[in-house]
Tab-separated table of C-alpha atoms and ligand atoms in Angstrom:
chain	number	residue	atom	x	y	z
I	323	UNK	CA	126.195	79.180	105.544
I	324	UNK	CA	124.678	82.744	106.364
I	325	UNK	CA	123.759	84.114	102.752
I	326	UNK	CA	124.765	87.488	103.864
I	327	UNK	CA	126.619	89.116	106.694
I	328	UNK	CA	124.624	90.463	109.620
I	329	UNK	CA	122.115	89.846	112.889
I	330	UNK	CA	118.996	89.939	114.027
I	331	UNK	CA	117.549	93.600	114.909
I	332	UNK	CA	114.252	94.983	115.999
I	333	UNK	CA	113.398	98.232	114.186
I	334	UNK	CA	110.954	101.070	115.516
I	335	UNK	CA	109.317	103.960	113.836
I	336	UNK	CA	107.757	106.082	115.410
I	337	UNK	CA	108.367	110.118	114.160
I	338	UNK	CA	104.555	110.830	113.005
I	339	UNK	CA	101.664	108.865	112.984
I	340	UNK	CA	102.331	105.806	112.561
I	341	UNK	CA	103.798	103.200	114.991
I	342	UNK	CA	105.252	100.475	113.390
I	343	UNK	CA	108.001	97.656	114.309
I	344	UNK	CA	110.294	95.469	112.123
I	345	UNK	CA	112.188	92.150	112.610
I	346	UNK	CA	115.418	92.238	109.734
I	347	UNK	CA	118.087	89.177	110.349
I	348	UNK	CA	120.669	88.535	108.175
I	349	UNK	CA	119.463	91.562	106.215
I	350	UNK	CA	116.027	90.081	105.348
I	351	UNK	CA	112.862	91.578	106.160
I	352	UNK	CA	111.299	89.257	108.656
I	353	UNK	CA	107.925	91.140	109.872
I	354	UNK	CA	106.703	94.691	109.796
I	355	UNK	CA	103.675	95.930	111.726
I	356	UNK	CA	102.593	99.045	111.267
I	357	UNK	CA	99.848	100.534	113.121
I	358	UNK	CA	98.343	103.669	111.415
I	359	UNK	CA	96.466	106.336	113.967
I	360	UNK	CA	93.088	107.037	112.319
I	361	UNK	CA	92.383	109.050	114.930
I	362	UNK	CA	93.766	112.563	113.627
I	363	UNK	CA	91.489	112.511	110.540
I	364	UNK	CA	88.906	114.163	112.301
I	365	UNK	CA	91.401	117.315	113.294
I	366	UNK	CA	92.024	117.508	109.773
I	367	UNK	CA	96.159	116.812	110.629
I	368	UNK	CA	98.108	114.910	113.103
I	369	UNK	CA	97.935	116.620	116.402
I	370	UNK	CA	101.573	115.241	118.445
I	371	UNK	CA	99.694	115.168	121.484
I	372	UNK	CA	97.380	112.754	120.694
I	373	UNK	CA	100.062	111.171	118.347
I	374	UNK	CA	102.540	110.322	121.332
I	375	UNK	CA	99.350	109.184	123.192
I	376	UNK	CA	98.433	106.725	120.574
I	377	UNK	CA	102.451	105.139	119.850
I	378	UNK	CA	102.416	104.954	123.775
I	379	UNK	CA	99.425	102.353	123.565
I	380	UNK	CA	100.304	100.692	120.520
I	381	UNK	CA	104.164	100.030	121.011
I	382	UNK	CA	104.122	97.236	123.296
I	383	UNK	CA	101.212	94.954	121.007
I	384	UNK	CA	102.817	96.464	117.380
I	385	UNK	CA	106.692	95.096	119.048
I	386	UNK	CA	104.792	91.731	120.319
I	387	UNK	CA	103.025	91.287	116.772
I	388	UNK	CA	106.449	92.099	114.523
I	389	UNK	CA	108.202	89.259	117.198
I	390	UNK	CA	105.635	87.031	116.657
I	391	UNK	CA	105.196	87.247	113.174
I	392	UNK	CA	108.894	87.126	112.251
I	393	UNK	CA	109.556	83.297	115.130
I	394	UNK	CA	111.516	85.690	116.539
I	395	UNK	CA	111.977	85.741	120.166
I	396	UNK	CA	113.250	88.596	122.265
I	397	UNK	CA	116.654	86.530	123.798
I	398	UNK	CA	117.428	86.285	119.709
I	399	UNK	CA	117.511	90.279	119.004
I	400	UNK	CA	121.501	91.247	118.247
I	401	UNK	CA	120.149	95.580	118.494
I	402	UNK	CA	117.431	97.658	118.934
I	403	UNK	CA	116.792	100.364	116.475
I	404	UNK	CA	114.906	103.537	116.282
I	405	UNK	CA	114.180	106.733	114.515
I	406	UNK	CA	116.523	109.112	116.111
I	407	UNK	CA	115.201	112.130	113.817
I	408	UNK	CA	113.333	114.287	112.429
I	409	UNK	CA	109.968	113.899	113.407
I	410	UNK	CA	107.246	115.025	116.344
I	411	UNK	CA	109.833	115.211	119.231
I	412	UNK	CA	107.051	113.276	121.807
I	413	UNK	CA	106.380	110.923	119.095
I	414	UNK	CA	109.719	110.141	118.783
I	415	UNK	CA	110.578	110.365	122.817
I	416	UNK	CA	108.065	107.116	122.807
I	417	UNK	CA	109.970	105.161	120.141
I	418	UNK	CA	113.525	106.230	121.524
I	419	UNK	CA	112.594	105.451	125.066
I	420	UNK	CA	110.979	101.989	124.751
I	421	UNK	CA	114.221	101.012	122.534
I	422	UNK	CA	116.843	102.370	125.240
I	423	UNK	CA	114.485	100.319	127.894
I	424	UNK	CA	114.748	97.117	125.290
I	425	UNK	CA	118.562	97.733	125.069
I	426	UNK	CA	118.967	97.969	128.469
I	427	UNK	CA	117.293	95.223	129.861
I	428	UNK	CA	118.652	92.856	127.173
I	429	UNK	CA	122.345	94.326	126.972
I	430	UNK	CA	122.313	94.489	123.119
I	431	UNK	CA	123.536	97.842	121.379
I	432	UNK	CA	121.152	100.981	120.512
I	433	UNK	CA	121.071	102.126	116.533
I	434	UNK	CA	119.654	105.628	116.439
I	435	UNK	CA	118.370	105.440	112.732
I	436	UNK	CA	117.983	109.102	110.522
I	437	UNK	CA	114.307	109.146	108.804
I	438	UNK	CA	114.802	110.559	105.465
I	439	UNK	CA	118.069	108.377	105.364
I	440	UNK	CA	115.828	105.155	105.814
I	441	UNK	CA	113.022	106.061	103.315
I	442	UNK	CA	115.911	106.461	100.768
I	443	UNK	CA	117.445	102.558	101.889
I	444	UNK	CA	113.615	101.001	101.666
I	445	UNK	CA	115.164	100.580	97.795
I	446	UNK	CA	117.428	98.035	99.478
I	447	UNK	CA	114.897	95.903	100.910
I	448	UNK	CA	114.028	93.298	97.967
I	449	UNK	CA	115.523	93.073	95.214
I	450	UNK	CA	115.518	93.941	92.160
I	451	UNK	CA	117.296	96.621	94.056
I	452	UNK	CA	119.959	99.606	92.266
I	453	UNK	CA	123.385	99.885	92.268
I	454	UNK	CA	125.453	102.966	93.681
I	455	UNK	CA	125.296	105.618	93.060
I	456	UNK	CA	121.634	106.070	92.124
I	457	UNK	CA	119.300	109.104	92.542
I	458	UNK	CA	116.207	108.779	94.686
I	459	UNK	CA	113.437	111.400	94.752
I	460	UNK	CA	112.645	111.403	98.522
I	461	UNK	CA	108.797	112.929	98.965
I	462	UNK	CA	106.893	112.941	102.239
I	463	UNK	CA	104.752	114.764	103.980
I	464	UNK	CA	108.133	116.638	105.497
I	465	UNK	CA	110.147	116.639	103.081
I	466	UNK	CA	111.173	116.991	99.497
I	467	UNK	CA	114.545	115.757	98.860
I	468	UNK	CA	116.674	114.652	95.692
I	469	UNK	CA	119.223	112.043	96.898
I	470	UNK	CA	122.578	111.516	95.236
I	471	UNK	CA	123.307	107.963	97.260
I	472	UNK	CA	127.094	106.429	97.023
I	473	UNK	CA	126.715	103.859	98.908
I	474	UNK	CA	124.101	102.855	102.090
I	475	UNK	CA	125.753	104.915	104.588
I	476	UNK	CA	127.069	107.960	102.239
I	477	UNK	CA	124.201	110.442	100.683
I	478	UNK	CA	124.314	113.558	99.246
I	479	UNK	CA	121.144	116.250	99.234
I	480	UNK	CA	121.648	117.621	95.389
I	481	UNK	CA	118.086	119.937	96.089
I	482	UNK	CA	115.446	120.213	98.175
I	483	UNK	CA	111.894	122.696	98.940
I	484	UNK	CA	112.362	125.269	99.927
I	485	UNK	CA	108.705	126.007	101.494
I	486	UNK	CA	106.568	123.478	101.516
I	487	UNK	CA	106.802	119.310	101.021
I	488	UNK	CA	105.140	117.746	98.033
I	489	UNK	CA	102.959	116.114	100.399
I	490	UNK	CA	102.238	119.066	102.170
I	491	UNK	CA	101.045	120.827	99.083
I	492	UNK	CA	99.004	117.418	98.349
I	493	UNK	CA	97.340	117.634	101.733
I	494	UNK	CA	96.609	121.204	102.038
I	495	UNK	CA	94.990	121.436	98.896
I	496	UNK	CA	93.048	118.668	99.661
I	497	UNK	CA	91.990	120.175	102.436
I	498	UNK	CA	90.345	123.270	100.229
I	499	UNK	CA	88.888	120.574	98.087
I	500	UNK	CA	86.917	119.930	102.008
I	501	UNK	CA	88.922	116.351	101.401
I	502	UNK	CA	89.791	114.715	105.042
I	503	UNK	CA	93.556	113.934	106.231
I	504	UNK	CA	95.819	112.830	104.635
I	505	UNK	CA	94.492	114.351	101.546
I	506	UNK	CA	97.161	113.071	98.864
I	507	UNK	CA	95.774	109.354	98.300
I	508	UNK	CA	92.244	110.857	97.710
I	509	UNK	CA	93.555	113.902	95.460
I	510	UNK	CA	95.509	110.320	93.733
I	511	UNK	CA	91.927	108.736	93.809
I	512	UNK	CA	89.630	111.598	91.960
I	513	UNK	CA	92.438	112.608	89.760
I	514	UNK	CA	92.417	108.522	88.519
I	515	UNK	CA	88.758	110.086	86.181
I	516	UNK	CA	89.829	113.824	85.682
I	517	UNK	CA	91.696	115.983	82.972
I	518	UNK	CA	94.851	117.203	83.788
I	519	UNK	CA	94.925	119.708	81.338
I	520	UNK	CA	91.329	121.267	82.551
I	521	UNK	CA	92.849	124.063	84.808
I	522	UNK	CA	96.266	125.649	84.775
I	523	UNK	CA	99.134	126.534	87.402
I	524	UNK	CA	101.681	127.868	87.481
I	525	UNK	CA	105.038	125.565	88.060
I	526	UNK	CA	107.428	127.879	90.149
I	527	UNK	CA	110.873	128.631	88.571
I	528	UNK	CA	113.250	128.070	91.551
I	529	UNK	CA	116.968	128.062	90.818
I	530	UNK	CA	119.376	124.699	91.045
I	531	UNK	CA	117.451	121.667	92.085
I	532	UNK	CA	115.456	122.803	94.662
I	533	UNK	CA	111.542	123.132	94.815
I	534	UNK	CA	109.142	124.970	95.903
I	535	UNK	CA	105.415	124.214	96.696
I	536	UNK	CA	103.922	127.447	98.301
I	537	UNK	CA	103.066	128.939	95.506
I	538	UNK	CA	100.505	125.683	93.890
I	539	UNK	CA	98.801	126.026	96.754
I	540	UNK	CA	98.472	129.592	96.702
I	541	UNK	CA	97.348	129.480	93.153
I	542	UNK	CA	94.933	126.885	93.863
I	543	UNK	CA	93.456	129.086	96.830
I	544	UNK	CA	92.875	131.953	94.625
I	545	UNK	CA	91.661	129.901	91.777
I	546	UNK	CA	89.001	127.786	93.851
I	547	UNK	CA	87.997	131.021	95.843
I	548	UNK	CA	87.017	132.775	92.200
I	549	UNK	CA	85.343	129.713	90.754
I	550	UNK	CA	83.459	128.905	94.372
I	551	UNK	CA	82.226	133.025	94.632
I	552	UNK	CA	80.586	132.007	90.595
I	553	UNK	CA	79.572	129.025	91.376
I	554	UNK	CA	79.057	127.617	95.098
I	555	UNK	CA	78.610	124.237	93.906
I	556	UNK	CA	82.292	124.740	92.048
I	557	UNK	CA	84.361	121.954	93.882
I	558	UNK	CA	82.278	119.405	94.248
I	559	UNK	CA	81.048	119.860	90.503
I	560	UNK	CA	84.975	119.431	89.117
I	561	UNK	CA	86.775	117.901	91.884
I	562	UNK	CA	88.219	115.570	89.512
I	563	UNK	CA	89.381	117.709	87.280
I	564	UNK	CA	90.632	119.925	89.862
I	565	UNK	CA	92.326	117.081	91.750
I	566	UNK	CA	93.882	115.645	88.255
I	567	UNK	CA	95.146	119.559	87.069
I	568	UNK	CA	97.279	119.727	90.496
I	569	UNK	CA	98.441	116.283	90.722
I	570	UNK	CA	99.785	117.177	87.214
I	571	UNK	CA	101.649	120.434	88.343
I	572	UNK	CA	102.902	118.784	91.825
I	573	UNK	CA	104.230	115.939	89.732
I	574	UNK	CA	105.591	118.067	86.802
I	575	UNK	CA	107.749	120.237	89.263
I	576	UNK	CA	109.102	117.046	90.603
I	577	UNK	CA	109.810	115.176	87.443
I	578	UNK	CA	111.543	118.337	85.870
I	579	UNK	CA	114.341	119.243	88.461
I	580	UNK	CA	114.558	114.898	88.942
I	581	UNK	CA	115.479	114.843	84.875
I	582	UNK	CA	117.928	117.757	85.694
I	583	UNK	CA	119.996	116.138	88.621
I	584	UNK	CA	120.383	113.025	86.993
I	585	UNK	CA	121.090	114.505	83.350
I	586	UNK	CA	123.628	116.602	85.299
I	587	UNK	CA	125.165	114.136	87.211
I	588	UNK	CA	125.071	111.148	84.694
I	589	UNK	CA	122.930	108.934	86.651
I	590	UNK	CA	121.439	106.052	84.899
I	591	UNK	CA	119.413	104.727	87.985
I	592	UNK	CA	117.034	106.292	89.302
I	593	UNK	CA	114.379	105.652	92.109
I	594	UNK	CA	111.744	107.429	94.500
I	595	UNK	CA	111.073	107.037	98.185
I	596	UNK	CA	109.063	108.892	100.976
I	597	UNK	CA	104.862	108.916	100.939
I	598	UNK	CA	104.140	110.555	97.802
I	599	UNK	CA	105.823	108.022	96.058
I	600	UNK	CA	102.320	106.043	96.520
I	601	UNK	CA	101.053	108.618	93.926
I	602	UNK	CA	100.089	106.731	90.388
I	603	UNK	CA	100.490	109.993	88.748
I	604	UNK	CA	104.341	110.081	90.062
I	605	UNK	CA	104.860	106.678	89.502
I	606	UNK	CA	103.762	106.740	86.012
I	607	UNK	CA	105.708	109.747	85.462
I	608	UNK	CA	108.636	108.427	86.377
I	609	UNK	CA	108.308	104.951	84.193
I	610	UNK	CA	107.981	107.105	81.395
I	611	UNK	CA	111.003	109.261	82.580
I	612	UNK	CA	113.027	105.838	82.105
I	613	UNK	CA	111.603	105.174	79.424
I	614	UNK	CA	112.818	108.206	77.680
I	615	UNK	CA	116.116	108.227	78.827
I	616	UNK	CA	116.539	104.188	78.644
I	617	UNK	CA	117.453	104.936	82.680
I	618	UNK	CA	116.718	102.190	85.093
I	619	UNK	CA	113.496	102.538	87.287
I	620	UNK	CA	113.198	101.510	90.975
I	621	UNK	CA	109.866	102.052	92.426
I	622	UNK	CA	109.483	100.494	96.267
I	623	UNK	CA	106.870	98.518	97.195
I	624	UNK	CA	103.621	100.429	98.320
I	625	UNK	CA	104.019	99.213	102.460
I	626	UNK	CA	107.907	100.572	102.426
I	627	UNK	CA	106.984	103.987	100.762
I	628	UNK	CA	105.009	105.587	103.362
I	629	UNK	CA	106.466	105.513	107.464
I	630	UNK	CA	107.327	101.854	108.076
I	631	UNK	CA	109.720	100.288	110.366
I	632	UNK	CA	111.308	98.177	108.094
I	633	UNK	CA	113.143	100.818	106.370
I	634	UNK	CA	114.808	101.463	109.522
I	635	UNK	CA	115.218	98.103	110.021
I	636	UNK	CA	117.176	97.926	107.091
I	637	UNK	CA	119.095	101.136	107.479
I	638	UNK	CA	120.272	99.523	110.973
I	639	UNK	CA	121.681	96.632	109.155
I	640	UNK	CA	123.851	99.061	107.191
I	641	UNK	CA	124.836	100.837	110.357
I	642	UNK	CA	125.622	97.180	112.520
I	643	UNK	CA	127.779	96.118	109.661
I	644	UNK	CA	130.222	99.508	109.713
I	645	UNK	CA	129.604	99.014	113.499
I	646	UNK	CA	127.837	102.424	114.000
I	647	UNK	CA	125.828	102.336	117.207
I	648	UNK	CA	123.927	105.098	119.255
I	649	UNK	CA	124.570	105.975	122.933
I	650	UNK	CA	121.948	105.294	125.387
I	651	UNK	CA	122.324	108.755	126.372
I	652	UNK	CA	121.342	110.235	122.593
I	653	UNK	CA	117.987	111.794	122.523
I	654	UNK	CA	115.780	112.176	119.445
I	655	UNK	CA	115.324	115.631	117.307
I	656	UNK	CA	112.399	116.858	115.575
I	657	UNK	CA	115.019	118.780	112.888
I	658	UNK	CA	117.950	116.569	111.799
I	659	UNK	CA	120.992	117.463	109.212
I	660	UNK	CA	122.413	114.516	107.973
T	1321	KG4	O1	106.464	109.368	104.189
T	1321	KG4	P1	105.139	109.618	104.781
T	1321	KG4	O2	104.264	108.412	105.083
T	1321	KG4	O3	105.247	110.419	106.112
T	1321	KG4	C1	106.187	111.440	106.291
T	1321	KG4	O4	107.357	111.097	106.645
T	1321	KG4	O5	105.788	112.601	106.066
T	1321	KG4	O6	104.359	110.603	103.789
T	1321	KG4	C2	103.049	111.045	104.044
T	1321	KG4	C3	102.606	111.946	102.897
T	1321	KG4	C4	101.280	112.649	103.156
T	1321	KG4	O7	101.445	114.002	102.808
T	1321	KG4	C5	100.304	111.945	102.219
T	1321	KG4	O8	99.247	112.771	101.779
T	1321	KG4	C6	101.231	111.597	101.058
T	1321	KG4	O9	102.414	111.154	101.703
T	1321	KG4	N1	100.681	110.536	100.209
T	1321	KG4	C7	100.275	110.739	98.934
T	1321	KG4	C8	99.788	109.499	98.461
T	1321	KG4	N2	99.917	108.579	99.474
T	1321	KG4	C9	100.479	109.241	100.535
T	1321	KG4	N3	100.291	111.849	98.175
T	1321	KG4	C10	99.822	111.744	96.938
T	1321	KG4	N4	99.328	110.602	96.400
T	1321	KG4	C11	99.289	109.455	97.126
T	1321	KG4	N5	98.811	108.341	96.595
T	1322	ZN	ZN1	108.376	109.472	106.308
């Protein structure tokens, strides 16, 4: 007897720099290959030229490796799936393409998959996983989200930035810090031995539950462009204390409109998806958010945080089950409402 209701799917991401494929059957994760493009660090950002380049060589061998790894083979697959939107609209032309061509030749149905949708239903890939509704604290590089979710298919945006992305304001101060791309795990790494109380900024006062990251990093340019004109050797003197007195900010404006939504909408589960959810600082916060609060803590596992096909993977199963396919004529879009 099938333990749960559902088929066998092949799941591409492919919205930013990372091309990655996923085998889910029966609702269980079977492979997921992700192939991470090293080659923007040197531009100090992902460029989407060279980023639909690179998913154009590594589709076919990342798809060949998830088959492989899951025993699947390509006469099993029930759907393809993709990520429809947002993202870099040639990096997600590649993904969309190959699984219309997949979908074609095999006759199986297309599942155009929303990105910010899937990073919230990675919490549903292994268990222990929360009940509905719960709260998730979506944080990318795009995005900054807090996610009232009713059930897989039904979410609600309670707040969101309304500047710049929590990773974004990771990433561009790392950049000042003359830290390469993508700056957040290293900003995670040096703040690890530094004092978060060393330097102060200011944590912006933005009505409802949205956020706003501009003005960290603005604070952060004037501060370091001070400290640098005193002392030239400034950054690389403090960088951990530096690194450790933003982290602290960038997680502090997160954690306090988080405790807000869920105080103000009675949620008693709560969970965080996206990137920056990698972030030890954020993940510690937000065990000791629980903790106070006796609220119920779901923290993903590091490979489903940050872009992985799996999530999509898992978000198609959703969408198979209410029978929610794509048309082979649908074509991707960098910006996407819900
Ligand atoms: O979800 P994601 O992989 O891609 C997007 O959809 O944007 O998120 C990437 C973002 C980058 O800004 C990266 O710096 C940030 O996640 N990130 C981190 C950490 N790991 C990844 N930020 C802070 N601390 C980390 N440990
Ligand atoms: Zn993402």
């Amino acid at each position: 007897m099938k333990e749960q209701l559902g088929s066998t799917i092949l799941a591409i991401e492919s919205s930013c720099d990372e091309t990655s494929a996923s085998i889910i059957s029966n609702g269980r994760v079977l492979s997921n290959i992700i192939a991470t493009q090293s080659v923007h660090e040197q531009y100090g950002g992902v460029v989407p030229e060279i980023a639909s380049r690179a998913h154009l060589q590594n589709i076919v061998p990342v798809v060949h490796q998830a088959l492989e790894q899951a025993g699947i083979s390509r006469s099993q697959l029930e759907a393809v799936a993709f990520t429809q939107a947002p993202g870099l609209m040639g990096a997600l032309l590649v993904g969309a393409s190959f699984a219309k061509g997949m979908a074609q030749a095999l006759n199986i149905p297309l599942i155009g998959v929303h990105h910010m949708q899937a990073h919230v239903l990675a919490h549903l890939i292994d268990d222990p996983k929360p009940d509905f509704p719960f709260l998730c604290l979506t944080v990318s590089g795009g995005h900054t989200q807090i996610v009232l979710v009713h059930s897989p298919l039904q979410m609600e945006i309670l707040g969101e930035t309304i500047d710049d992305a929590a990773g974004e304001a990771f990433d561009k101060v790392a950049k000042m810090l003359n830290l390469p791309y993508p700056g957040g795990p290293l900003i995670d790494k040096y703040a690890q031995t530094g004092n978060p109380l060393a330097y102060e900024f200011p944590i912006p006062n933005i009505p409802d539950l949205n956020f706003s990251f501009s003005g960290i990093k603005t604070a952060v340019l004037y501060f370091l462009q001070k400290q640098v004109k005193l002392n030239p050797d400034f950054i690389k003197e403090n960088i951990s204390d530096i690194a450790a007195s933003v982290q602290y900010t960038i997680v502090k404006a997160l954690i306090r409109k988080f405790e807000k939504a869920a105080k103000q909408y009675k949620i008693r589960q709560i969970g965080v998806a996206g990137g920056v959810s990698a972030n030890s600082g954020l993940r510690k916060a937000l065990e000791e958010l629980g903790q106070k609060h006796n609220w119920e803590v779901f923290l993903p596992k590091f490979e489903y945080c940050t872009d992985n096909a799996a999530m999509i993977a898992i978000t198609a199963h959703y969408k198979m089950l209410h029978g929610e396919f794509t048309d082979l004529g649908a074509v991707p879009s960098a910006r996407a409402e819900w």
